[in-house]
Short mmCIF file of C-alpha atoms and ligand atoms in Angstrom, two decimals:
data_model
loop_
_atom_site.label_atom_id
_atom_site.label_comp_id
_atom_site.label_asym_id
_atom_site.label_seq_id
_atom_site.Cartn_x
_atom_site.Cartn_y
_atom_site.Cartn_z
CA MET A 1 -0.02 -0.02 -0.01
CA SER A 2 1.67 3.34 -1.06
CA GLU A 3 1.60 6.43 1.12
CA LEU A 4 -1.28 8.94 0.74
CA GLU A 5 0.82 11.57 -0.81
CA ARG A 6 3.47 10.88 -3.45
CA LYS A 7 6.80 12.38 -2.23
CA ARG A 8 9.84 12.66 -4.50
CA LYS A 9 13.27 12.32 -2.82
CA SER A 10 16.72 11.96 -4.41
CA GLY A 11 17.98 8.58 -4.73
CA TRP A 12 21.20 9.34 -2.95
CA GLU A 13 19.33 10.02 0.31
CA SER A 14 17.80 6.50 0.29
CA ILE A 15 21.13 4.70 -0.12
CA ASN A 16 21.15 2.59 2.96
CA SER A 17 24.13 0.25 2.49
CA GLU A 18 27.79 0.62 1.76
CA ASP A 19 27.46 -2.18 -0.67
CA LEU A 20 24.82 -0.39 -2.71
CA GLU A 21 27.02 2.78 -2.91
CA LYS A 22 30.05 0.64 -3.95
CA ASN A 23 28.07 -1.01 -6.66
CA ILE A 24 26.77 2.27 -8.02
CA PHE A 25 30.29 3.64 -8.32
CA GLU A 26 31.88 0.39 -9.75
CA PHE A 27 29.04 0.08 -12.28
CA SER A 28 29.61 3.69 -13.32
CA ASN A 29 33.28 3.07 -13.79
CA ASP A 30 32.48 0.19 -16.07
CA TYR A 31 30.02 2.39 -18.10
CA MET A 32 32.73 5.18 -18.65
CA ASN A 33 35.15 2.69 -19.61
CA TYR A 34 32.63 1.35 -22.21
CA LEU A 35 32.01 4.86 -23.52
CA ASN A 36 35.72 5.38 -23.92
CA GLN A 37 36.11 2.46 -26.14
CA ALA A 38 33.17 3.04 -28.49
CA LYS A 39 31.94 6.37 -29.78
CA THR A 40 29.98 5.33 -33.03
CA GLU A 41 27.19 2.75 -33.76
CA ARG A 42 29.64 0.49 -35.47
CA GLU A 43 32.12 0.58 -32.57
CA ILE A 44 29.30 0.09 -30.02
CA ILE A 45 28.02 -2.94 -31.96
CA SER A 46 31.40 -4.66 -32.32
CA LEU A 47 32.40 -3.97 -28.74
CA SER A 48 28.94 -5.36 -27.53
CA GLU A 49 29.33 -8.50 -29.66
CA LYS A 50 32.78 -9.05 -28.08
CA ILE A 51 31.12 -8.67 -24.44
CA ILE A 52 28.18 -10.93 -25.29
CA ARG A 53 30.27 -13.69 -26.92
CA GLU A 54 32.35 -13.85 -23.74
CA HIS A 55 29.21 -14.51 -21.86
CA GLY A 56 28.10 -17.42 -23.88
CA PHE A 57 25.91 -15.78 -26.70
CA LYS A 58 26.22 -17.15 -30.29
CA SER A 59 25.16 -15.73 -33.43
CA ILE A 60 21.81 -17.11 -34.82
CA ASP A 61 23.67 -18.77 -37.71
CA GLU A 62 25.50 -20.99 -35.26
CA TYR A 63 22.18 -22.54 -33.96
CA ALA A 64 20.22 -25.25 -36.03
CA GLU A 65 17.54 -25.25 -33.21
CA LEU A 66 16.76 -22.96 -30.43
CA HIS A 67 15.64 -24.22 -26.89
CA PRO A 68 14.86 -22.40 -23.53
CA GLY A 69 17.91 -20.75 -22.13
CA ASP A 70 19.80 -20.47 -25.42
CA LYS A 71 21.64 -17.12 -25.97
CA VAL A 72 21.48 -15.80 -29.46
CA TYR A 73 22.13 -12.65 -31.36
CA PHE A 74 22.02 -11.05 -34.81
CA ILE A 75 24.00 -8.21 -36.08
CA ASN A 76 22.50 -6.07 -38.95
CA ARG A 77 25.20 -4.67 -41.23
CA GLY A 78 27.58 -3.80 -38.36
CA LYS A 79 25.28 -1.05 -37.10
CA SER A 80 22.32 -2.46 -35.22
CA MET A 81 21.86 -5.72 -33.22
CA TYR A 82 19.24 -7.98 -31.54
CA ILE A 83 20.14 -10.12 -28.58
CA ALA A 84 17.86 -12.72 -26.96
CA VAL A 85 17.77 -15.23 -24.30
CA MET A 86 15.22 -17.92 -24.97
CA GLY A 87 12.47 -18.13 -22.35
CA ASN A 88 10.80 -21.32 -20.88
CA LYS A 89 7.29 -20.32 -22.14
CA SER A 90 6.56 -20.30 -25.87
CA LEU A 91 7.34 -17.32 -27.86
CA GLU A 92 3.80 -17.28 -28.77
CA GLU A 93 2.75 -15.90 -25.28
CA GLY A 94 4.80 -12.85 -25.91
CA ILE A 95 8.53 -11.55 -25.32
CA ASN A 96 10.03 -8.84 -23.14
CA ILE A 97 11.83 -6.39 -25.35
CA ILE A 98 14.29 -3.53 -24.22
CA GLY A 99 15.20 -1.35 -27.26
CA ALA A 100 17.81 1.47 -27.16
CA HIS A 101 19.78 3.13 -29.93
CA ALA A 102 23.44 3.12 -30.65
CA ASP A 103 23.76 6.26 -32.88
CA SER A 104 24.31 9.70 -31.53
CA PRO A 105 24.27 13.13 -32.96
CA ARG A 106 27.80 13.91 -34.71
CA LEU A 107 29.38 15.49 -37.86
CA ASP A 108 29.40 13.16 -40.81
CA LEU A 109 31.95 13.79 -43.51
CA LYS A 110 30.52 14.74 -46.94
CA PRO A 111 30.90 12.41 -49.76
CA ASN A 112 33.54 14.71 -51.28
CA PRO A 113 34.87 16.32 -48.19
CA LEU A 114 38.41 17.36 -48.77
CA VAL A 115 38.98 20.95 -49.89
CA GLN A 116 41.61 23.70 -49.64
CA GLU A 117 40.34 27.16 -48.72
CA GLY A 118 43.18 29.81 -48.29
CA GLU A 119 45.96 28.09 -46.58
CA PHE A 120 44.09 25.39 -44.97
CA ALA A 121 42.78 21.92 -45.87
CA TYR A 122 39.46 21.06 -44.37
CA LEU A 123 37.01 18.13 -44.31
CA LYS A 124 33.59 19.39 -44.87
CA THR A 125 30.67 17.80 -42.98
CA HIS A 126 26.98 17.42 -42.89
CA TYR A 127 25.80 17.13 -39.31
CA TYR A 128 23.75 13.98 -38.23
CA GLY A 129 20.83 14.42 -35.67
CA GLY A 130 19.65 17.59 -33.96
CA ILE A 131 22.56 19.68 -32.81
CA LYS A 132 23.07 23.20 -31.61
CA LYS A 133 25.80 24.07 -34.29
CA TYR A 134 27.77 26.54 -32.02
CA GLN A 135 28.52 23.93 -29.38
CA TRP A 136 30.63 21.90 -32.05
CA THR A 137 33.17 24.66 -32.83
CA ALA A 138 36.42 25.15 -30.91
CA ILE A 139 36.49 21.75 -29.22
CA PRO A 140 38.73 18.84 -29.93
CA LEU A 141 37.29 16.31 -32.42
CA ALA A 142 38.30 12.63 -33.37
CA LEU A 143 37.50 10.90 -36.57
CA HIS A 144 36.08 7.49 -36.48
CA GLY A 145 34.62 5.19 -39.16
CA VAL A 146 35.35 3.06 -42.23
CA ILE A 147 36.51 3.55 -45.69
CA VAL A 148 35.45 0.87 -48.08
CA LYS A 149 37.51 0.63 -51.24
CA GLU A 150 36.10 -0.32 -54.66
CA ASN A 151 37.37 -3.85 -54.29
CA GLY A 152 35.48 -4.17 -50.86
CA GLU A 153 38.42 -3.80 -48.63
CA LYS A 154 37.50 -2.21 -45.37
CA ILE A 155 39.82 0.22 -43.57
CA THR A 156 38.78 1.19 -40.15
CA VAL A 157 39.63 4.60 -38.99
CA SER A 158 40.13 6.02 -35.42
CA ILE A 159 42.39 9.18 -35.04
CA GLY A 160 42.28 11.59 -32.19
CA GLU A 161 41.63 9.32 -29.12
CA ASN A 162 45.07 8.34 -28.01
CA GLU A 163 47.90 10.34 -26.65
CA GLY A 164 50.23 11.22 -29.37
CA GLU A 165 47.63 11.26 -32.07
CA PRO A 166 46.52 14.48 -33.59
CA VAL A 167 43.05 15.89 -33.11
CA PHE A 168 40.87 18.12 -35.35
CA THR A 169 38.67 21.17 -34.58
CA ILE A 170 36.27 23.58 -36.21
CA THR A 171 37.54 27.15 -35.72
CA ASP A 172 35.36 30.09 -34.60
CA LEU A 173 35.41 33.88 -34.85
CA LEU A 174 37.34 35.66 -32.11
CA PRO A 175 35.06 37.75 -30.00
CA HIS A 176 37.03 40.80 -30.92
CA LEU A 177 35.82 40.59 -34.63
CA ALA A 178 32.45 38.87 -33.77
CA LYS A 179 30.40 41.88 -33.33
CA GLU A 180 28.05 41.20 -36.15
CA GLN A 181 28.00 37.40 -35.52
CA GLN A 182 27.01 37.92 -31.85
CA GLN A 183 23.96 39.77 -32.88
CA LYS A 184 22.64 36.94 -34.89
CA LYS A 185 20.12 34.35 -33.58
CA LEU A 186 21.93 31.35 -31.87
CA ALA A 187 20.59 29.06 -34.56
CA GLU A 188 22.06 31.19 -37.36
CA ALA A 189 25.36 32.28 -35.83
CA ILE A 190 27.08 29.14 -37.07
CA ASN A 191 26.24 28.27 -40.58
CA GLY A 192 26.00 24.39 -41.29
CA GLU A 193 28.04 24.82 -44.33
CA ASN A 194 30.76 26.28 -42.18
CA LEU A 195 31.23 23.05 -40.06
CA SER A 196 34.42 22.23 -41.76
CA ILE A 197 37.20 20.50 -39.83
CA VAL A 198 40.78 21.85 -40.12
CA VAL A 199 43.00 18.87 -41.22
CA GLY A 200 46.14 20.82 -42.43
CA ASN A 201 48.03 23.82 -43.13
CA ARG A 202 51.38 22.67 -44.76
CA PRO A 203 51.70 23.12 -48.44
CA ASP A 204 53.49 20.49 -50.54
CA ALA A 205 56.53 22.21 -52.04
CA ASN A 206 56.59 19.84 -54.92
CA ASP A 207 53.05 20.78 -56.22
CA GLU A 208 51.57 23.57 -58.23
CA LYS A 209 48.29 24.53 -56.66
CA GLU A 210 46.17 23.44 -53.85
CA LYS A 211 49.48 22.40 -52.10
CA VAL A 212 48.16 21.94 -48.62
CA LYS A 213 45.34 19.58 -49.94
CA LYS A 214 47.91 17.56 -51.96
CA TYR A 215 50.10 17.18 -48.98
CA ILE A 216 47.11 15.72 -47.07
CA LEU A 217 46.16 13.30 -49.84
CA LYS A 218 49.84 12.11 -50.05
CA LEU A 219 49.74 11.38 -46.22
CA LEU A 220 46.35 9.60 -46.42
CA ASN A 221 47.80 7.57 -49.30
CA LYS A 222 50.79 6.64 -47.45
CA LYS A 223 48.96 5.76 -44.26
CA TYR A 224 45.68 4.06 -45.49
CA GLY A 225 46.63 3.49 -49.30
CA ILE A 226 43.66 5.55 -50.27
CA THR A 227 42.89 8.11 -52.95
CA GLU A 228 40.60 10.97 -53.03
CA GLU A 229 37.85 8.84 -54.81
CA ASP A 230 37.89 6.37 -51.84
CA PHE A 231 36.11 8.96 -49.69
CA ILE A 232 33.04 8.49 -51.66
CA SER A 233 32.47 4.95 -50.24
CA SER A 234 33.49 6.02 -46.52
CA GLU A 235 31.54 6.59 -43.50
CA LEU A 236 33.59 8.91 -41.42
CA GLU A 237 32.11 10.59 -38.29
CA ALA A 238 33.79 13.41 -36.43
CA VAL A 239 32.92 13.12 -32.64
CA PRO A 240 34.15 14.97 -29.61
CA ALA A 241 37.58 13.78 -28.68
CA PHE A 242 36.96 14.09 -24.86
CA LYS A 243 36.83 11.03 -22.54
CA ALA A 244 34.02 10.20 -20.36
CA ARG A 245 34.77 11.46 -16.90
CA THR A 246 33.37 11.65 -13.30
CA LEU A 247 31.81 15.04 -12.78
CA GLY A 248 31.60 17.12 -9.57
CA LEU A 249 33.28 17.18 -6.24
CA ASP A 250 30.85 14.65 -4.75
CA GLU A 251 31.62 12.50 -7.83
CA SER A 252 27.76 11.77 -8.29
CA LEU A 253 27.65 12.64 -12.07
CA ILE A 254 29.09 11.45 -15.30
CA ALA A 255 30.09 13.75 -18.18
CA GLY A 256 30.60 12.23 -21.69
CA TYR A 257 29.65 12.26 -25.36
CA GLY A 258 26.90 10.11 -26.74
CA GLN A 259 25.20 9.15 -23.52
CA ASP A 260 22.02 9.58 -25.65
CA ASP A 261 21.61 6.79 -26.14
CA LYS A 262 24.60 4.65 -25.06
CA VAL A 263 23.61 4.95 -21.45
CA CYS A 264 20.40 2.80 -22.23
CA VAL A 265 22.66 0.56 -24.63
CA TYR A 266 25.01 -0.27 -21.74
CA THR A 267 22.51 -0.61 -18.97
CA SER A 268 20.27 -2.93 -21.03
CA LEU A 269 23.27 -4.99 -22.28
CA ARG A 270 24.57 -5.49 -18.76
CA ALA A 271 20.99 -6.51 -17.68
CA ILE A 272 20.58 -9.14 -20.43
CA LEU A 273 23.97 -10.66 -19.60
CA GLU A 274 22.54 -11.70 -16.18
CA VAL A 275 19.25 -13.07 -17.64
CA GLU A 276 19.34 -17.00 -17.13
CA ASN A 277 16.40 -19.17 -18.16
CA PRO A 278 13.73 -16.39 -18.06
CA ASP A 279 9.90 -17.41 -18.38
CA ARG A 280 9.42 -15.16 -21.24
CA THR A 281 12.03 -14.66 -23.96
CA ALA A 282 14.06 -11.55 -23.25
CA VAL A 283 15.25 -9.51 -26.28
CA CYS A 284 17.53 -6.52 -26.19
CA LEU A 285 17.92 -4.48 -29.26
CA PHE A 286 20.21 -1.72 -30.20
CA SER A 287 18.81 0.20 -33.25
CA ASP A 288 20.71 2.83 -35.58
CA LYS A 289 19.44 6.04 -37.27
CA GLU A 290 17.10 6.93 -34.40
CA GLU A 291 18.50 10.51 -34.35
CA ILE A 292 17.50 11.07 -38.01
CA GLY A 293 14.00 9.35 -37.79
CA SER A 294 14.69 5.48 -37.65
CA MET A 295 14.62 5.20 -41.34
CA GLY A 296 16.70 2.81 -43.57
CA ASN A 297 17.85 -0.80 -43.40
CA THR A 298 19.42 -0.44 -39.90
CA GLY A 299 16.83 1.86 -38.50
CA MET A 300 13.93 0.59 -36.30
CA GLU A 301 11.46 1.25 -39.12
CA SER A 302 12.95 -1.57 -41.19
CA HIS A 303 11.64 -4.94 -41.13
CA VAL A 304 15.00 -6.65 -40.06
CA PHE A 305 13.79 -6.88 -36.51
CA ASP A 306 10.71 -8.79 -37.59
CA THR A 307 12.82 -11.17 -39.68
CA PHE A 308 14.99 -11.77 -36.63
CA ILE A 309 11.83 -12.72 -34.49
CA SER A 310 10.56 -14.98 -37.36
CA GLU A 311 13.98 -16.69 -37.21
CA LEU A 312 13.44 -17.36 -33.50
CA LEU A 313 10.15 -18.98 -34.35
CA ASN A 314 11.61 -21.00 -37.17
CA LYS A 315 14.46 -22.27 -35.10
CA ALA A 316 12.20 -22.91 -32.11
CA LYS A 317 10.25 -25.11 -34.67
CA ILE A 318 6.81 -23.42 -33.93
CA ASN A 319 6.32 -20.88 -36.75
CA ARG A 320 3.19 -20.85 -38.70
CA PRO A 321 1.33 -18.19 -40.74
CA ASN A 322 0.60 -14.79 -38.89
CA LEU A 323 2.18 -16.09 -35.59
CA LEU A 324 4.56 -13.18 -35.81
CA ASP A 325 1.74 -10.72 -35.50
CA LYS A 326 0.52 -12.59 -32.48
CA VAL A 327 3.85 -12.57 -30.89
CA PHE A 328 4.11 -8.84 -31.04
CA CYS A 329 0.52 -8.51 -29.80
CA ASN A 330 1.44 -10.43 -26.67
CA SER A 331 4.78 -8.75 -26.05
CA ARG A 332 6.02 -5.85 -23.75
CA MET A 333 8.74 -3.30 -24.44
CA LEU A 334 10.55 -0.69 -22.63
CA SER A 335 11.76 1.92 -25.34
CA ALA A 336 15.07 2.50 -23.42
CA ASP A 337 15.98 6.13 -24.33
CA VAL A 338 17.14 9.24 -22.42
CA ASP A 339 14.83 11.80 -20.92
CA ALA A 340 15.45 15.39 -20.63
CA GLY A 341 16.79 16.00 -17.09
CA ALA A 342 15.42 19.09 -15.41
CA ASP A 343 18.07 21.83 -15.56
CA PRO A 344 17.71 24.52 -12.79
CA LEU A 345 19.48 27.00 -15.06
CA TYR A 346 16.71 26.60 -17.57
CA ALA A 347 13.88 25.84 -15.09
CA GLN A 348 11.38 27.75 -17.36
CA VAL A 349 11.05 24.78 -19.80
CA THR A 350 10.06 22.22 -17.48
CA ASP A 351 6.98 21.42 -15.29
CA HIS A 352 9.01 20.55 -12.10
CA ASN A 353 6.25 18.08 -10.88
CA ASN A 354 6.35 16.20 -14.36
CA ALA A 355 10.04 16.44 -14.98
CA GLY A 356 12.99 13.86 -14.77
CA LEU A 357 14.93 15.02 -11.83
CA MET A 358 18.65 14.21 -11.80
CA GLY A 359 19.48 11.53 -9.25
CA TYR A 360 15.69 10.59 -8.54
CA GLY A 361 15.94 7.31 -10.56
CA ILE A 362 14.86 6.13 -13.97
CA SER A 363 12.42 8.31 -15.92
CA ILE A 364 9.30 6.90 -17.35
CA ASN A 365 7.51 8.77 -20.28
CA LYS A 366 4.01 7.60 -20.79
CA TYR A 367 4.05 9.69 -24.00
CA THR A 368 6.60 11.97 -25.83
CA GLY A 369 5.42 13.90 -28.80
CA ALA A 370 4.94 17.70 -28.84
CA GLY A 371 2.05 20.16 -28.73
CA GLY A 372 -0.87 17.89 -28.10
CA LYS A 373 1.01 14.59 -27.84
CA SER A 374 1.29 14.77 -31.59
CA ASN A 375 3.00 11.65 -33.19
CA SER A 376 3.51 9.92 -29.88
CA SER A 377 2.80 6.33 -28.51
CA ASP A 378 0.84 6.89 -25.48
CA ALA A 379 1.04 3.85 -23.19
CA ASN A 380 -2.11 2.28 -21.71
CA ALA A 381 -2.89 2.90 -18.07
CA GLU A 382 -3.07 -0.98 -17.67
CA TYR A 383 0.47 -1.32 -18.94
CA VAL A 384 1.71 1.59 -16.72
CA ALA A 385 0.23 -0.13 -13.81
CA PHE A 386 2.14 -3.22 -14.59
CA ILE A 387 5.35 -1.45 -14.74
CA ARG A 388 4.78 0.43 -11.66
CA ARG A 389 3.90 -2.76 -9.85
CA ILE A 390 7.16 -4.61 -10.99
CA PHE A 391 9.29 -1.46 -10.15
CA ASN A 392 7.76 -1.06 -6.69
CA GLN A 393 8.06 -4.84 -5.90
CA ASN A 394 11.74 -4.69 -6.75
CA ASN A 395 12.74 -1.34 -5.04
CA ILE A 396 13.36 0.41 -8.31
CA GLN A 397 13.28 4.16 -7.76
CA TYR A 398 11.41 5.62 -10.87
CA GLN A 399 9.76 8.92 -11.81
CA LEU A 400 7.13 9.86 -14.28
CA ALA A 401 8.13 12.64 -16.60
CA GLU A 402 7.18 14.71 -19.77
CA LEU A 403 9.83 16.02 -22.28
CA GLY A 404 9.28 19.61 -21.16
CA LYS A 405 6.27 21.82 -20.76
CA VAL A 406 3.32 21.27 -23.01
CA ASP A 407 3.89 24.00 -25.62
CA ILE A 408 7.68 24.21 -25.34
CA GLY A 409 8.87 21.62 -27.79
CA GLY A 410 9.06 17.84 -27.55
CA GLY A 411 10.62 14.85 -29.17
CA GLY A 412 10.33 11.19 -30.13
CA THR A 413 11.83 7.74 -29.71
CA ILE A 414 11.49 4.35 -31.28
CA ALA A 415 8.39 3.52 -29.12
CA TYR A 416 5.77 4.03 -31.61
CA ILE A 417 7.33 1.70 -34.20
CA LEU A 418 6.92 -1.41 -32.00
CA ALA A 419 3.56 0.06 -30.46
CA ASN A 420 2.34 0.12 -34.11
CA LYS A 421 2.95 -3.59 -34.34
CA GLY A 422 0.80 -4.31 -31.29
CA VAL A 423 3.37 -4.37 -28.49
CA ASP A 424 2.62 -2.72 -25.20
CA VAL A 425 5.41 0.07 -25.16
CA ILE A 426 6.62 2.71 -22.64
CA ASP A 427 9.64 4.99 -22.67
CA CYS A 428 11.94 4.41 -19.79
CA GLY A 429 15.44 5.76 -19.59
CA VAL A 430 18.00 7.87 -17.87
CA PRO A 431 17.51 11.66 -17.51
CA VAL A 432 20.28 13.66 -19.08
CA LEU A 433 21.46 17.31 -19.05
CA SER A 434 22.86 18.98 -22.07
CA MET A 435 21.29 16.34 -24.40
CA HIS A 436 22.76 16.25 -27.86
CA ALA A 437 25.64 18.37 -26.79
CA PRO A 438 29.35 17.21 -27.31
CA TYR A 439 29.51 16.53 -23.56
CA GLU A 440 26.13 15.17 -21.83
CA VAL A 441 25.62 14.68 -18.21
CA THR A 442 23.94 11.84 -16.19
CA SER A 443 23.62 10.82 -12.52
CA LYS A 444 25.39 7.73 -11.40
CA PHE A 445 22.48 6.93 -9.25
CA ASP A 446 20.13 6.94 -12.16
CA VAL A 447 22.43 4.95 -14.44
CA TYR A 448 22.62 2.19 -11.87
CA THR A 449 18.92 2.30 -11.40
CA ALA A 450 18.32 1.84 -15.05
CA TYR A 451 20.36 -1.32 -15.15
CA GLN A 452 18.28 -2.66 -12.07
CA ALA A 453 15.05 -1.56 -13.75
CA TYR A 454 15.97 -3.31 -17.09
CA LYS A 455 17.04 -6.46 -15.24
CA THR A 456 13.58 -6.56 -13.41
CA PHE A 457 11.67 -6.04 -16.60
CA PHE A 458 13.45 -8.96 -18.29
CA MET A 459 12.55 -11.24 -15.26
CA ASN A 460 8.88 -10.44 -15.25
MN1 MN B 1 17.76 9.04 -27.84
MN1 MN B 2 18.63 11.88 -29.29
#
C-alpha cells in the first residue's frame, strides 16, 4: 500500500548500505570505460558483440535449433543488433523487449569532403541529428569510421583518441571581430556549411596548386593506401575527442559524449548478460538512425527486427502463418531512451512536478510527442500499472516525466514503431542534461537504477 501523498526524494538519500554505494560507483566506472572504447554505432555494436560472446551468446547462424535458455544474437550490417535469451514459455505468449539506440548526434563527412580554402585543408561535414551548431566549434574532435575501397577492402579509422595522435577542430571567430556574429540568432550564428574540420596547413613544395590539400592526400595515401575517390564510399564521423569522466566534487555525475543513447545501450546490455532461463524470452535491441528518424535498413522502421523474431520462431520449430503478429500483440517493451533532465538553469522549460530530476531514478515517459502529444505512442494505463507494480516490488526508484512543458517543444523515440505492431510499449530511460551536446551529463544513481530496472523488466 503506497503512502497517501507521493513524495519525491533524491535516490542518494535512500542509499542505506555501503554495498549499494560501492556497486553504483563500480558500475559507473564500467560504463565510462565502455563509453571510452566506443563512440560510433559501429564501434558500439562490435564492442557489445565481444562482450556478449564472452558471456556465452552465439550468432543465430550458429544454432540449428533454439531451446529454452539459449543465448543468441544477430547483427545487421554492423550497425544494429538484436540479442535474445530464449524463455521457458513459448514465444507465442509474448516476449520482453528492451530497445535502445546506438547512434548519437555527430558530424558526418560529406561524400567529397576534402577541400583547400586559403592556406588550410578542410574536411567538410553534414551534421547528423539535432545539434546546436555553435556547441561543435572550438572543441577537440576525433575521426572514427570506415573507408570501403572499390574492391570491398574495408579500412577502419580512429584518429584523435589516444595520446600522441593529432586531433581536429572547427575554428570560430574571435570575440574581438564577432560583433556582427554575436547579434545573430543562436541557430544562425554558425552556418552548417561552415562546420568544416581543419586537417592541415602545410603546403607540398613539390606541387603547383592546392598544395596543402595535396600534402594531405599524399599522407592519406601513405597511411591508408587511399585516394581522394575512396572518400565516396566511406562513413567517417567527427565526434568529440574528450573522454567520459566523473563530474563534480561529490563524484555523483558522469560527463561524456553520446550518452543519448549509449547509457541505455550499456545498462540494458549489462541487464541481459544476467538473464538466465527467463520465463518469457528476453530481447535486447540496439537500433541505428534513431537520431534522424529511424529510417533505412539499419533503423527501427526496417523489417529486419521482424525477420529476427521470425527466425527465432523458425528455429524454435513453432512458426506458422501470422504467428509473428500474435507474438508482437502479446509482447511488452521498454523503449530505453534518455529523458530530458530538469536543469535549474533553464527551469522555465520544465514542469517540475512532471520532469525527470537528476538522481531521482529512472524516468518513465508515458508519452513523448509535442504540442498535443502529436505523433507519440501513449502507453495504456493498464500497462503503466504493470510497470509500476514490478518496479515497486523490486525497489526500483522511478519517476514519471514529460519531455518539457506542454507547448515548449518535444521529441520522439522508437516507442511508436513497436507499438504500431501491437506491442505494449513505454519509454523508460536515464535523465540527461545538455542532451545532444558534445558533453552530456547523467547521474550515477540513475545509471545504476536503469540497469536494475531493465533486469527487473526482463525477469517479469
Ligand atoms: Mn535518444
Ligand atoms: Mn537523441
